[in-house]
Amino acid sequence: MMKYEVVIGLEIHVQIKTKTKMFTSAPYQYGAEPNTLTDAVVLGLPGTLPVLNYEAIERCAQLGLMLGCEIAEVCKWDRKNYFYPDSPKNYQLTQNEQPLCIGGSVEIELPGSARNIEGEHRWVQLNRIHLEEDPGKLSHTAFDSLIDFNRAGVPLAEIVTEPDLNSSEEAVAFLNALRNLIVFAGISDCDMEKGQMRCDANVSLRPKGSDVLGTRTEMKNLNSISNVKASIEYEIKRQAKLLDAGESVTQETRRWDASKNSSFSLRSKEEAHDYRYFPDPDLMPDTMDRNIVQSLKEALPERPFDRQRRYQEKYSLPYTITSVLCADRELSDFFESALKNHDSPKAIANYLVNDLLRELSAHSEVGDSALSISDTKMKPECIAELVEVVESGIISKQIAKEVFSEMFVSGESPKVIIEKKDLSQNNDNSEIEALCLEAIANNPKAVAQFREGNSKAINALKGPIMKATKGKANPATLDALLQKLIQASE
Ligand code: ADP
Ligand code: MG
C-alpha cells in the first residue's frame, strides 16, 4: 500500500471548430499543405490588427455552459510574451486575468468491477476555461526544424481542473467524459492524434490524511489518453521513490517520451519563463450579452450521462447497451431517429450495438480510423423497418441478419431486399410438414428424448429443416408443427 495520496490537476487544450481563425478571416483545415492557411495577421506582420471572431467566444461560452461554468460578464485579452519560432508575433493572445468561463464541473464514471460493470460516478471540479490562440506547429527532422503556421491563430479553449483527481484511472475517466461532452456539443471532434485535444498533467503526492498540497511537476506532450495514463503512473512512482528516500520533489516541467516510456526534466521553476502578461492594447474587453448566454443555455444538447440515464429509465435498456450508445453522439442520434419510425427501443438498440458496430468495424480498412455511420448508406428508417418486419413475422431473426448485411452495403430498405431476394418466411405448410416428417423419421433418438420430457431435444430436428428452407421457416410455426406431428405419431 502506498503511504501517499495522489493529487492530479489537468490542463486540456481543445481546438474549437470555427469557420475562421480567432482574430482573422483565414480558414483552418487539418492536413492542408503547410503554410497555406495564413495571412498577414497570422504571420504577425507589422501594421496588422486583430479582429475578434465572435463565433469563438460563443462556442467557448457554450462549452462552459455545458460544463456548468459561470460565464463572465466581461472577459479580457492578455499578451503572453515569449520568443519562440512557433509565434511570429512573439506573444500569444490569451485570457490570463479574466477568463470567459469560471468554475464548473464534469461528471465522470470510474472504472467498474466484475460485479458492478457500471462504475461509480462523481463530479470533478474545474477552475476555469479560457480562450487563447494556437501557436504554429514545429517539427524536427535529423537535419532541419520545420514550422507550419496553418494552426497558428486557431481558437483553443483551455480547460483547467482543480487538483481534484486522485489516480491515473480517474484522469482517464475524466478525459473520456470531457471528450464525449465536447463532441456531443459539436465544439470539437477532440481527435488527439490530430492535435484537436492536448493535455498537460500536474501531479503531486502528499502523505495520506494531509490537507497540504505537495510539490507538483507538470508533464507535457501527452498526445493520447494512454500516454496520459502511462506518464502519470511513471510520475507517481518517481515521486514516491524520492519521498521514500527522504528527498524532495523539484517543481519542474517534464516531457513525456512515449518511445522510452519515461519522462525527463525540461525546466525547473527557476528556469520558468516570465511571460510578462499585460492587457492587449489592440483588443477591447468583451462584454458577454446576457441574452446570448441565455439563448445558448436553452439550446444546449443533452449531456451524455443524462442521455444514458434517460435511456435506462424510459426504455429499460441495460447499462451494457446504453453505455455503448451514449459513448457516440452519432450512434445515439441514429437510435433516436430510428425510434421515431418504430417504437421498439430494445430491438433497435440491439441492432445498432451488435450488428451495426460489427459491420462498421468489418468494413473499416486496417490502419485507418474506424468507419462511422455517416460514411455508410444506412438510414435510421431502415433499421426501424427491419425490426418491424421481424416483429410481424415476415422474416425470421436469422434472415434479418442477412438483410442487415445487405442493407449496410446497398442502403436499400429491408422490404426491397426481401422482395428482391425472395426472403419472406416460407409459410407453405405442406412443404414444411413433409420436411418435419422426414426429420422425425431420421431422428428417432431425439424424438424419444422429447417424449420423455426433454423439450430441448426437438432442436435437433429443426437444424435440417432450417437448412432445407434456407432459414425461411418461421421458428414458432415450426416448433408448433413438430410438436403436433410428434404427438400424432405416438
Ligand atoms: P500555473 O499558474 O503554473 O499554471 P495553476 O495554479 O494555474 O498553475 O495550476 C495549473 C494546474 O495544476 C491546475 O490544473 C491545478 O489543478 C494543478 N495543480 C496545482 N497545484 C497542484 C498540486 N500541488 N498537485 C497537483 N496538481 C496541481
Ligand atoms: Mg495556470
Short mmCIF file of C-alpha atoms and ligand atoms in Angstrom, two decimals:
data_model
loop_
_atom_site.label_atom_id
_atom_site.label_comp_id
_atom_site.label_asym_id
_atom_site.label_seq_id
_atom_site.Cartn_x
_atom_site.Cartn_y
_atom_site.Cartn_z
CA MET A 1 0.00 0.00 0.00
CA MET A 2 1.25 3.43 -0.91
CA LYS A 3 1.51 5.81 2.00
CA TYR A 4 0.85 8.82 -0.24
CA GLU A 5 -2.25 10.34 -1.68
CA VAL A 6 -2.01 11.18 -5.36
CA VAL A 7 -3.21 14.63 -6.47
CA ILE A 8 -3.66 15.46 -10.14
CA GLY A 9 -4.81 18.57 -11.97
CA LEU A 10 -5.18 18.58 -15.76
CA GLU A 11 -4.93 21.39 -18.29
CA ILE A 12 -6.64 20.46 -21.54
CA HIS A 13 -6.43 22.41 -24.78
CA VAL A 14 -9.25 21.86 -27.23
CA GLN A 15 -9.37 23.31 -30.75
CA ILE A 16 -12.75 24.93 -31.26
CA LYS A 17 -14.36 24.25 -34.65
CA THR A 18 -14.94 27.66 -36.17
CA LYS A 19 -15.09 28.64 -39.83
CA THR A 20 -12.19 31.03 -39.48
CA LYS A 21 -9.36 31.68 -37.02
CA MET A 22 -9.82 33.66 -33.83
CA PHE A 23 -8.54 37.08 -34.94
CA THR A 24 -8.61 36.93 -38.72
CA SER A 25 -10.60 35.53 -41.64
CA ALA A 26 -8.01 32.87 -42.57
CA PRO A 27 -9.68 29.45 -42.51
CA TYR A 28 -8.35 26.32 -40.84
CA GLN A 29 -8.39 22.75 -42.04
CA TYR A 30 -6.43 19.82 -40.67
CA GLY A 31 -3.97 18.25 -43.10
CA ALA A 32 -3.75 21.20 -45.52
CA GLU A 33 -0.44 21.88 -47.30
CA PRO A 34 1.83 23.60 -44.71
CA ASN A 35 1.69 27.40 -44.55
CA THR A 36 -1.23 27.73 -46.98
CA LEU A 37 -3.76 28.86 -44.35
CA THR A 38 -2.04 32.00 -43.17
CA ASP A 39 -2.33 35.72 -43.73
CA ALA A 40 -0.69 38.93 -42.52
CA VAL A 41 -2.39 38.74 -39.11
CA VAL A 42 -1.40 35.11 -38.53
CA LEU A 43 2.17 35.89 -39.54
CA GLY A 44 2.23 38.94 -37.26
CA LEU A 45 3.33 41.33 -40.00
CA PRO A 46 3.80 44.92 -38.86
CA GLY A 47 0.71 47.11 -39.05
CA THR A 48 -1.83 44.30 -38.77
CA LEU A 49 -4.55 44.37 -36.17
CA PRO A 50 -6.58 41.51 -34.70
CA VAL A 51 -10.37 41.44 -35.24
CA LEU A 52 -12.20 39.13 -32.88
CA ASN A 53 -14.17 36.23 -34.39
CA TYR A 54 -17.22 36.27 -32.16
CA GLU A 55 -18.06 32.68 -33.09
CA ALA A 56 -15.07 31.53 -30.97
CA ILE A 57 -16.44 33.36 -27.93
CA GLU A 58 -19.91 31.92 -28.40
CA ARG A 59 -18.68 28.38 -28.85
CA CYS A 60 -16.43 28.62 -25.81
CA ALA A 61 -19.31 30.04 -23.76
CA GLN A 62 -21.43 27.13 -24.97
CA LEU A 63 -18.72 24.73 -23.81
CA GLY A 64 -18.62 26.50 -20.45
CA LEU A 65 -22.38 26.19 -20.06
CA MET A 66 -22.21 22.51 -20.98
CA LEU A 67 -19.69 22.08 -18.13
CA GLY A 68 -21.71 24.12 -15.64
CA CYS A 69 -19.36 27.14 -15.57
CA GLU A 70 -20.38 30.65 -14.78
CA ILE A 71 -19.98 32.86 -17.85
CA ALA A 72 -18.06 36.04 -17.02
CA GLU A 73 -19.74 39.40 -17.53
CA VAL A 74 -16.55 40.67 -19.12
CA CYS A 75 -13.52 38.80 -20.42
CA LYS A 76 -10.26 40.36 -21.41
CA TRP A 77 -7.34 39.62 -23.76
CA ASP A 78 -3.77 39.50 -22.47
CA ARG A 79 -0.47 39.11 -24.21
CA LYS A 80 1.65 36.20 -23.03
CA ASN A 81 5.11 37.24 -24.16
CA TYR A 82 7.71 34.73 -25.25
CA PHE A 83 10.27 34.40 -28.00
CA TYR A 84 9.98 31.13 -29.91
CA PRO A 85 9.64 30.25 -33.60
CA ASP A 86 6.07 28.95 -33.25
CA SER A 87 4.80 32.50 -32.64
CA PRO A 88 5.79 35.19 -35.17
CA LYS A 89 4.24 37.95 -33.04
CA ASN A 90 6.42 36.94 -30.05
CA TYR A 91 3.33 36.78 -27.90
CA GLN A 92 0.23 34.65 -27.64
CA LEU A 93 -3.19 36.20 -27.10
CA THR A 94 -4.83 34.55 -24.10
CA GLN A 95 -7.17 35.33 -21.23
CA ASN A 96 -4.96 35.36 -18.17
CA GLU A 97 -6.77 37.59 -15.72
CA GLN A 98 -10.38 37.48 -16.79
CA PRO A 99 -11.26 34.16 -18.38
CA LEU A 100 -14.57 33.64 -20.17
CA CYS A 101 -15.74 30.69 -18.05
CA ILE A 102 -15.35 30.28 -14.30
CA GLY A 103 -15.71 27.14 -12.16
CA GLY A 104 -17.79 24.26 -13.46
CA SER A 105 -17.58 20.51 -13.04
CA VAL A 106 -17.56 17.34 -15.08
CA GLU A 107 -19.39 14.11 -14.22
CA ILE A 108 -17.12 11.11 -14.58
CA GLU A 109 -17.65 7.37 -14.32
CA LEU A 110 -14.90 5.47 -12.53
CA PRO A 111 -13.93 2.04 -13.84
CA GLY A 112 -16.45 -0.66 -12.93
CA SER A 113 -15.71 -4.05 -11.43
CA ALA A 114 -16.60 -7.61 -12.40
CA ARG A 115 -19.56 -7.44 -10.03
CA ASN A 116 -20.68 -3.92 -10.91
CA ILE A 117 -19.90 -3.20 -14.54
CA GLU A 118 -21.22 0.31 -14.12
CA GLY A 119 -18.61 2.23 -12.15
CA GLU A 120 -19.28 4.84 -9.50
CA HIS A 121 -19.99 8.39 -10.73
CA ARG A 122 -18.56 11.56 -9.28
CA TRP A 123 -18.09 15.22 -10.20
CA VAL A 124 -14.65 16.69 -10.85
CA GLN A 125 -14.29 20.41 -10.15
CA LEU A 126 -12.99 22.79 -12.78
CA ASN A 127 -11.14 26.00 -12.09
CA ARG A 128 -11.79 27.85 -15.34
CA ILE A 129 -11.93 27.74 -19.12
CA HIS A 130 -10.21 30.46 -21.09
CA LEU A 131 -9.67 31.13 -24.77
CA GLU A 132 -6.31 31.50 -26.42
CA GLU A 133 -4.81 31.23 -29.88
CA ASP A 134 -2.98 28.13 -31.01
CA PRO A 135 0.68 28.66 -31.92
CA GLY A 136 2.20 27.20 -35.08
CA LYS A 137 3.46 23.63 -35.19
CA LEU A 138 7.16 22.88 -35.12
CA SER A 139 8.52 19.58 -36.33
CA HIS A 140 12.07 18.40 -36.21
CA THR A 141 13.93 16.09 -38.56
CA ALA A 142 17.53 14.96 -38.22
CA PHE A 143 18.66 17.94 -40.30
CA ASP A 144 16.02 20.63 -40.02
CA SER A 145 13.42 22.22 -37.85
CA LEU A 146 10.26 22.98 -39.78
CA ILE A 147 7.42 25.31 -38.94
CA ASP A 148 3.83 25.22 -40.16
CA PHE A 149 1.71 28.28 -39.33
CA ASN A 150 -1.57 26.76 -40.54
CA ARG A 151 -2.57 26.03 -36.97
CA ALA A 152 -1.46 29.44 -35.69
CA GLY A 153 -4.40 31.57 -34.59
CA VAL A 154 -6.91 28.71 -34.32
CA PRO A 155 -9.11 29.23 -31.24
CA LEU A 156 -8.23 26.98 -28.31
CA ALA A 157 -10.26 26.51 -25.17
CA GLU A 158 -8.01 25.73 -22.23
CA ILE A 159 -9.91 23.79 -19.59
CA VAL A 160 -8.16 23.85 -16.20
CA THR A 161 -9.26 21.43 -13.48
CA GLU A 162 -8.85 21.91 -9.76
CA PRO A 163 -6.33 19.47 -8.22
CA ASP A 164 -9.29 17.13 -7.83
CA LEU A 165 -8.22 13.84 -9.43
CA ASN A 166 -6.60 11.10 -7.39
CA SER A 167 -5.39 8.39 -9.76
CA SER A 168 -4.41 7.75 -13.35
CA GLU A 169 -7.71 5.88 -13.79
CA GLU A 170 -9.63 8.96 -12.68
CA ALA A 171 -7.64 11.12 -15.09
CA VAL A 172 -8.54 8.74 -17.93
CA ALA A 173 -12.21 8.68 -16.87
CA PHE A 174 -12.19 12.48 -16.78
CA LEU A 175 -10.67 12.85 -20.25
CA ASN A 176 -13.14 10.36 -21.73
CA ALA A 177 -16.11 12.12 -20.13
CA LEU A 178 -14.84 15.56 -21.16
CA ARG A 179 -14.17 14.46 -24.73
CA ASN A 180 -17.64 12.97 -25.01
CA LEU A 181 -19.26 16.16 -23.68
CA ILE A 182 -17.36 18.32 -26.16
CA VAL A 183 -18.15 16.01 -29.07
CA PHE A 184 -21.84 15.95 -28.05
CA ALA A 185 -21.85 19.74 -28.06
CA GLY A 186 -20.28 19.76 -31.54
CA ILE A 187 -17.49 22.04 -30.34
CA SER A 188 -14.62 19.83 -31.45
CA ASP A 189 -14.02 16.27 -32.65
CA CYS A 190 -11.32 16.01 -29.93
CA ASP A 191 -9.12 13.79 -32.08
CA MET A 192 -5.91 13.70 -30.04
CA GLU A 193 -3.90 12.30 -32.95
CA LYS A 194 -4.80 15.39 -34.95
CA GLY A 195 -3.90 17.68 -32.06
CA GLN A 196 -7.53 18.75 -31.59
CA MET A 197 -7.26 17.86 -27.89
CA ARG A 198 -4.00 18.08 -25.94
CA CYS A 199 -3.36 17.56 -22.27
CA ASP A 200 -0.78 18.55 -19.64
CA ALA A 201 -0.85 16.67 -16.34
CA ASN A 202 0.17 18.17 -12.98
CA VAL A 203 0.99 15.51 -10.41
CA SER A 204 1.96 15.68 -6.74
CA LEU A 205 1.97 13.36 -3.73
CA ARG A 206 1.22 14.08 -0.10
CA PRO A 207 1.12 11.89 2.99
CA LYS A 208 -2.28 10.23 3.35
CA GLY A 209 -4.54 12.37 5.51
CA SER A 210 -2.62 15.60 4.89
CA ASP A 211 -4.56 18.57 3.52
CA VAL A 212 -1.50 20.47 2.31
CA LEU A 213 -0.68 20.03 -1.37
CA GLY A 214 2.71 18.53 -2.19
CA THR A 215 5.16 19.93 -4.75
CA ARG A 216 3.94 19.19 -8.27
CA THR A 217 5.51 18.54 -11.62
CA GLU A 218 3.85 19.31 -14.92
CA MET A 219 4.01 16.75 -17.71
CA LYS A 220 3.88 17.99 -21.30
CA ASN A 221 3.48 16.31 -24.67
CA LEU A 222 0.67 13.91 -23.85
CA ASN A 223 -0.95 13.24 -27.20
CA SER A 224 -3.08 10.23 -26.34
CA ILE A 225 -5.11 9.06 -23.39
CA SER A 226 -2.82 6.07 -22.95
CA ASN A 227 0.17 8.45 -22.71
CA VAL A 228 -1.64 10.46 -20.04
CA LYS A 229 -2.16 7.27 -18.04
CA ALA A 230 1.36 5.91 -18.51
CA SER A 231 3.04 9.24 -17.73
CA ILE A 232 1.02 9.78 -14.54
CA GLU A 233 1.83 6.27 -13.33
CA TYR A 234 5.50 6.82 -14.09
CA GLU A 235 5.48 10.15 -12.27
CA ILE A 236 3.74 8.72 -9.19
CA LYS A 237 6.43 6.04 -8.90
CA ARG A 238 9.24 8.53 -9.48
CA GLN A 239 7.99 10.94 -6.83
CA ALA A 240 7.22 8.18 -4.30
CA LYS A 241 10.77 6.89 -4.66
CA LEU A 242 12.21 10.37 -4.00
CA LEU A 243 9.99 10.92 -0.97
CA ASP A 244 10.71 7.42 0.38
CA ALA A 245 14.42 8.24 0.22
CA GLY A 246 13.82 11.41 2.23
CA GLU A 247 14.48 13.63 -0.79
CA SER A 248 12.13 16.29 -2.08
CA VAL A 249 10.35 16.68 -5.40
CA THR A 250 11.56 19.56 -7.56
CA GLN A 251 8.84 21.72 -9.08
CA GLU A 252 9.51 21.42 -12.77
CA THR A 253 8.10 20.87 -16.22
CA ARG A 254 8.79 17.43 -17.66
CA ARG A 255 8.43 15.99 -21.11
CA TRP A 256 6.94 12.56 -21.68
CA ASP A 257 8.81 10.36 -24.12
CA ALA A 258 6.35 7.64 -25.15
CA SER A 259 9.00 5.68 -27.06
CA LYS A 260 11.13 5.33 -23.90
CA ASN A 261 8.11 5.09 -21.58
CA SER A 262 9.73 7.68 -19.32
CA SER A 263 9.94 11.43 -18.82
CA PHE A 264 12.78 13.91 -18.45
CA SER A 265 13.06 17.37 -16.96
CA LEU A 266 12.54 20.28 -19.38
CA ARG A 267 12.97 23.16 -16.99
CA SER A 268 12.73 23.85 -13.28
CA LYS A 269 10.75 26.58 -11.56
CA GLU A 270 13.82 28.85 -11.52
CA GLU A 271 14.19 28.48 -15.27
CA ALA A 272 10.47 29.05 -15.86
CA HIS A 273 9.53 31.80 -18.30
CA ASP A 274 8.35 35.13 -17.04
CA TYR A 275 5.64 35.81 -19.57
CA ARG A 276 5.19 39.46 -18.57
CA TYR A 277 1.44 39.30 -19.14
CA PHE A 278 -0.25 42.59 -19.95
CA PRO A 279 -3.61 43.55 -21.48
CA ASP A 280 -3.58 43.61 -25.29
CA PRO A 281 -3.87 47.25 -26.36
CA ASP A 282 -5.44 46.29 -29.72
CA LEU A 283 -8.42 44.37 -28.33
CA MET A 284 -11.21 45.72 -26.16
CA PRO A 285 -12.54 43.62 -23.28
CA ASP A 286 -15.61 41.65 -24.39
CA THR A 287 -18.89 42.13 -22.58
CA MET A 288 -20.98 38.99 -22.72
CA ASP A 289 -24.55 39.75 -23.78
CA ARG A 290 -26.77 38.02 -21.19
CA ASN A 291 -29.47 37.36 -23.80
CA ILE A 292 -26.97 35.45 -25.91
CA VAL A 293 -25.81 33.49 -22.86
CA GLN A 294 -29.45 32.68 -22.09
CA SER A 295 -30.21 31.50 -25.61
CA LEU A 296 -27.02 29.39 -25.68
CA LYS A 297 -28.16 27.82 -22.42
CA GLU A 298 -31.56 26.98 -23.84
CA ALA A 299 -30.05 25.39 -26.94
CA LEU A 300 -27.58 23.12 -25.10
CA PRO A 301 -27.64 19.47 -26.14
CA GLU A 302 -28.40 16.76 -23.61
CA ARG A 303 -25.27 15.65 -21.71
CA PRO A 304 -24.15 12.09 -22.46
CA PHE A 305 -24.68 10.72 -18.93
CA ASP A 306 -28.13 12.38 -18.78
CA ARG A 307 -28.99 10.74 -22.06
CA GLN A 308 -27.76 7.40 -20.77
CA ARG A 309 -29.91 7.66 -17.62
CA ARG A 310 -32.91 8.60 -19.76
CA TYR A 311 -32.42 5.50 -21.93
CA GLN A 312 -32.12 3.34 -18.83
CA GLU A 313 -35.22 4.77 -17.17
CA LYS A 314 -37.52 5.39 -20.11
CA TYR A 315 -36.67 2.39 -22.28
CA SER A 316 -35.37 -0.03 -19.59
CA LEU A 317 -32.26 -0.60 -21.68
CA PRO A 318 -29.38 -2.30 -19.84
CA TYR A 319 -26.15 -0.45 -18.99
CA THR A 320 -24.17 -2.63 -21.43
CA ILE A 321 -26.29 -1.17 -24.27
CA THR A 322 -26.75 2.43 -23.07
CA SER A 323 -23.05 2.87 -22.33
CA VAL A 324 -22.21 1.95 -25.93
CA LEU A 325 -25.00 4.06 -27.44
CA CYS A 326 -24.14 7.15 -25.40
CA ALA A 327 -20.41 6.93 -25.97
CA ASP A 328 -21.10 8.10 -29.52
CA ARG A 329 -23.34 11.05 -30.34
CA GLU A 330 -23.85 9.92 -33.91
CA LEU A 331 -24.90 6.43 -32.81
CA SER A 332 -27.33 7.65 -30.18
CA ASP A 333 -28.84 10.25 -32.54
CA PHE A 334 -29.27 7.46 -35.07
CA PHE A 335 -31.01 5.40 -32.39
CA GLU A 336 -33.39 8.26 -31.63
CA SER A 337 -34.32 8.78 -35.29
CA ALA A 338 -34.94 5.05 -35.78
CA LEU A 339 -37.12 5.07 -32.68
CA LYS A 340 -39.27 7.84 -34.16
CA ASN A 341 -40.09 5.49 -37.03
CA HIS A 342 -40.86 2.44 -34.96
CA ASP A 343 -41.24 2.32 -31.20
CA SER A 344 -39.17 -0.76 -30.28
CA PRO A 345 -36.22 0.60 -28.30
CA LYS A 346 -34.75 -2.74 -27.23
CA ALA A 347 -34.73 -4.36 -30.65
CA ILE A 348 -33.44 -1.21 -32.38
CA ALA A 349 -30.70 -0.69 -29.81
CA ASN A 350 -29.61 -4.31 -30.19
CA TYR A 351 -29.24 -3.99 -33.96
CA LEU A 352 -27.17 -0.83 -33.52
CA VAL A 353 -24.89 -2.01 -30.74
CA ASN A 354 -24.34 -5.50 -32.14
CA ASP A 355 -24.94 -5.67 -35.89
CA LEU A 356 -24.20 -2.12 -36.93
CA LEU A 357 -20.98 -1.77 -34.93
CA ARG A 358 -19.84 -5.19 -36.14
CA GLU A 359 -20.43 -4.24 -39.79
CA LEU A 360 -18.71 -0.88 -39.28
CA SER A 361 -15.57 -2.48 -37.93
CA ALA A 362 -15.67 -5.28 -40.53
CA HIS A 363 -15.77 -2.69 -43.32
CA SER A 364 -13.07 -0.42 -41.87
CA GLU A 365 -9.69 -0.60 -43.56
CA VAL A 366 -6.92 -1.88 -41.30
CA GLY A 367 -4.87 1.05 -40.04
CA ASP A 368 -7.50 3.64 -40.94
CA SER A 369 -9.73 5.15 -38.32
CA ALA A 370 -12.98 3.19 -37.93
CA LEU A 371 -15.86 3.88 -40.31
CA SER A 372 -18.65 5.93 -38.86
CA ILE A 373 -22.35 5.71 -39.67
CA SER A 374 -22.25 8.82 -41.83
CA ASP A 375 -19.71 7.07 -44.10
CA THR A 376 -22.33 4.44 -44.90
CA LYS A 377 -25.65 4.37 -46.74
CA MET A 378 -27.52 3.16 -43.66
CA LYS A 379 -30.62 5.12 -42.76
CA PRO A 380 -32.41 5.05 -39.38
CA GLU A 381 -35.77 4.31 -41.12
CA CYS A 382 -34.29 1.10 -42.48
CA ILE A 383 -33.35 -0.25 -39.04
CA ALA A 384 -36.84 0.64 -37.85
CA GLU A 385 -38.36 -1.21 -40.81
CA LEU A 386 -36.14 -4.22 -40.23
CA VAL A 387 -37.36 -4.52 -36.65
CA GLU A 388 -40.93 -4.15 -37.88
CA VAL A 389 -40.71 -6.95 -40.45
CA VAL A 390 -39.15 -9.30 -37.89
CA GLU A 391 -41.83 -8.47 -35.32
CA SER A 392 -44.62 -9.05 -37.79
CA GLY A 393 -43.18 -12.43 -38.76
CA ILE A 394 -42.36 -11.57 -42.37
CA ILE A 395 -38.77 -12.70 -41.86
CA SER A 396 -37.02 -14.60 -39.07
CA LYS A 397 -34.26 -13.11 -36.92
CA GLN A 398 -31.82 -15.30 -38.75
CA ILE A 399 -32.82 -13.93 -42.17
CA ALA A 400 -32.79 -10.44 -40.68
CA LYS A 401 -29.02 -10.78 -40.21
CA GLU A 402 -28.65 -11.40 -43.92
CA VAL A 403 -30.94 -8.47 -44.74
CA PHE A 404 -28.94 -6.30 -42.37
CA SER A 405 -25.61 -7.03 -44.07
CA GLU A 406 -27.17 -6.35 -47.48
CA MET A 407 -28.79 -3.16 -46.23
CA PHE A 408 -25.47 -1.99 -44.78
CA VAL A 409 -23.79 -2.24 -48.18
CA SER A 410 -26.59 -1.13 -50.52
CA GLY A 411 -28.59 1.25 -48.32
CA GLU A 412 -31.78 -0.33 -49.69
CA SER A 413 -34.77 -0.76 -47.42
CA PRO A 414 -35.42 -4.19 -45.86
CA LYS A 415 -38.69 -4.58 -47.78
CA VAL A 416 -36.93 -4.02 -51.10
CA ILE A 417 -34.21 -6.52 -50.19
CA ILE A 418 -36.73 -9.13 -49.01
CA GLU A 419 -38.70 -8.76 -52.25
CA LYS A 420 -35.63 -8.80 -54.47
CA LYS A 421 -34.09 -11.86 -52.83
CA ASP A 422 -37.39 -13.58 -52.11
CA LEU A 423 -36.62 -13.90 -48.42
CA SER A 424 -40.04 -13.72 -46.81
CA GLN A 425 -40.78 -16.61 -44.49
CA ASN A 426 -41.91 -19.79 -46.07
CA ASN A 427 -45.31 -20.47 -44.68
CA ASP A 428 -46.17 -23.13 -47.19
CA ASN A 429 -47.08 -25.69 -44.59
CA SER A 430 -47.31 -28.72 -46.84
CA GLU A 431 -43.64 -28.38 -47.83
CA ILE A 432 -42.58 -27.80 -44.21
CA GLU A 433 -44.79 -30.63 -43.00
CA ALA A 434 -43.03 -33.01 -45.37
CA LEU A 435 -39.65 -31.83 -44.09
CA CYS A 436 -40.83 -32.25 -40.47
CA LEU A 437 -41.99 -35.81 -41.07
CA GLU A 438 -38.65 -36.58 -42.70
CA ALA A 439 -36.77 -35.09 -39.72
CA ILE A 440 -38.89 -37.11 -37.26
CA ALA A 441 -38.18 -40.31 -39.17
CA ASN A 442 -34.44 -39.58 -39.33
CA ASN A 443 -34.01 -38.72 -35.64
CA PRO A 444 -35.71 -41.43 -33.56
CA LYS A 445 -33.37 -40.81 -30.63
CA ALA A 446 -34.18 -37.09 -30.34
CA VAL A 447 -37.89 -37.86 -30.76
CA ALA A 448 -37.74 -40.40 -27.93
CA GLN A 449 -35.91 -37.89 -25.67
CA PHE A 450 -38.54 -35.28 -26.45
CA ARG A 451 -41.32 -37.70 -25.50
CA GLU A 452 -39.51 -38.39 -22.21
CA GLY A 453 -39.85 -34.72 -21.40
CA ASN A 454 -36.60 -33.22 -22.69
CA SER A 455 -38.17 -30.32 -24.56
CA LYS A 456 -34.81 -29.16 -25.93
CA ALA A 457 -34.33 -32.40 -27.86
CA ILE A 458 -36.67 -31.01 -30.50
CA ASN A 459 -33.97 -28.56 -31.56
CA ALA A 460 -32.02 -31.40 -33.19
CA LEU A 461 -34.89 -31.74 -35.67
CA LYS A 462 -35.02 -28.08 -36.56
CA GLY A 463 -31.49 -27.73 -37.94
CA PRO A 464 -32.01 -29.80 -41.11
CA ILE A 465 -35.38 -28.14 -41.78
CA MET A 466 -33.94 -24.63 -41.46
CA LYS A 467 -31.14 -25.72 -43.75
CA ALA A 468 -33.53 -27.08 -46.36
CA THR A 469 -35.65 -23.90 -46.28
CA LYS A 470 -32.57 -21.66 -46.13
CA GLY A 471 -33.77 -20.31 -42.79
CA LYS A 472 -37.12 -19.22 -44.11
CA ALA A 473 -39.31 -21.41 -41.90
CA ASN A 474 -40.90 -19.39 -39.15
CA PRO A 475 -39.36 -20.78 -35.92
CA ALA A 476 -42.55 -20.52 -33.86
CA THR A 477 -44.69 -22.21 -36.52
CA LEU A 478 -42.05 -24.90 -36.95
CA ASP A 479 -41.97 -25.59 -33.23
CA ALA A 480 -45.73 -26.00 -33.02
CA LEU A 481 -45.88 -28.17 -36.12
CA LEU A 482 -43.10 -30.50 -34.95
CA GLN A 483 -44.76 -30.96 -31.56
CA LYS A 484 -48.09 -31.69 -33.19
CA LEU A 485 -46.57 -34.23 -35.58
CA ILE A 486 -44.56 -35.98 -32.85
CA GLN A 487 -47.65 -36.31 -30.70
CA ALA A 488 -49.68 -37.56 -33.68
CA SER A 489 -47.05 -40.21 -34.48
CA GLU A 490 -47.16 -41.75 -30.98
P1 ADP B 1 0.17 27.70 -13.13
O1 ADP B 1 0.00 29.08 -12.62
O2 ADP B 1 1.52 27.17 -13.06
O3 ADP B 1 -0.49 27.48 -14.46
P2 ADP B 1 -2.16 26.78 -11.77
O4 ADP B 1 -2.36 27.13 -10.35
O5 ADP B 1 -2.90 27.52 -12.79
O6 ADP B 1 -0.62 26.81 -12.08
O7 ADP B 1 -2.47 25.23 -11.91
C1 ADP B 1 -2.28 24.54 -13.09
C2 ADP B 1 -2.83 23.14 -12.93
O8 ADP B 1 -2.09 22.43 -11.93
C3 ADP B 1 -4.26 23.08 -12.46
O9 ADP B 1 -4.93 22.05 -13.17
C4 ADP B 1 -4.16 22.73 -10.99
O10 ADP B 1 -5.28 22.00 -10.56
C5 ADP B 1 -2.93 21.87 -10.97
N1 ADP B 1 -2.22 21.90 -9.67
C6 ADP B 1 -1.87 22.96 -8.97
N2 ADP B 1 -1.19 22.59 -7.85
C7 ADP B 1 -1.14 21.25 -7.86
C8 ADP B 1 -0.57 20.26 -6.99
N3 ADP B 1 0.09 20.60 -5.89
N4 ADP B 1 -0.70 18.97 -7.34
C9 ADP B 1 -1.34 18.62 -8.46
N5 ADP B 1 -1.89 19.49 -9.31
C10 ADP B 1 -1.78 20.79 -9.03
MG MG B 2 -2.41 28.35 -14.89
#
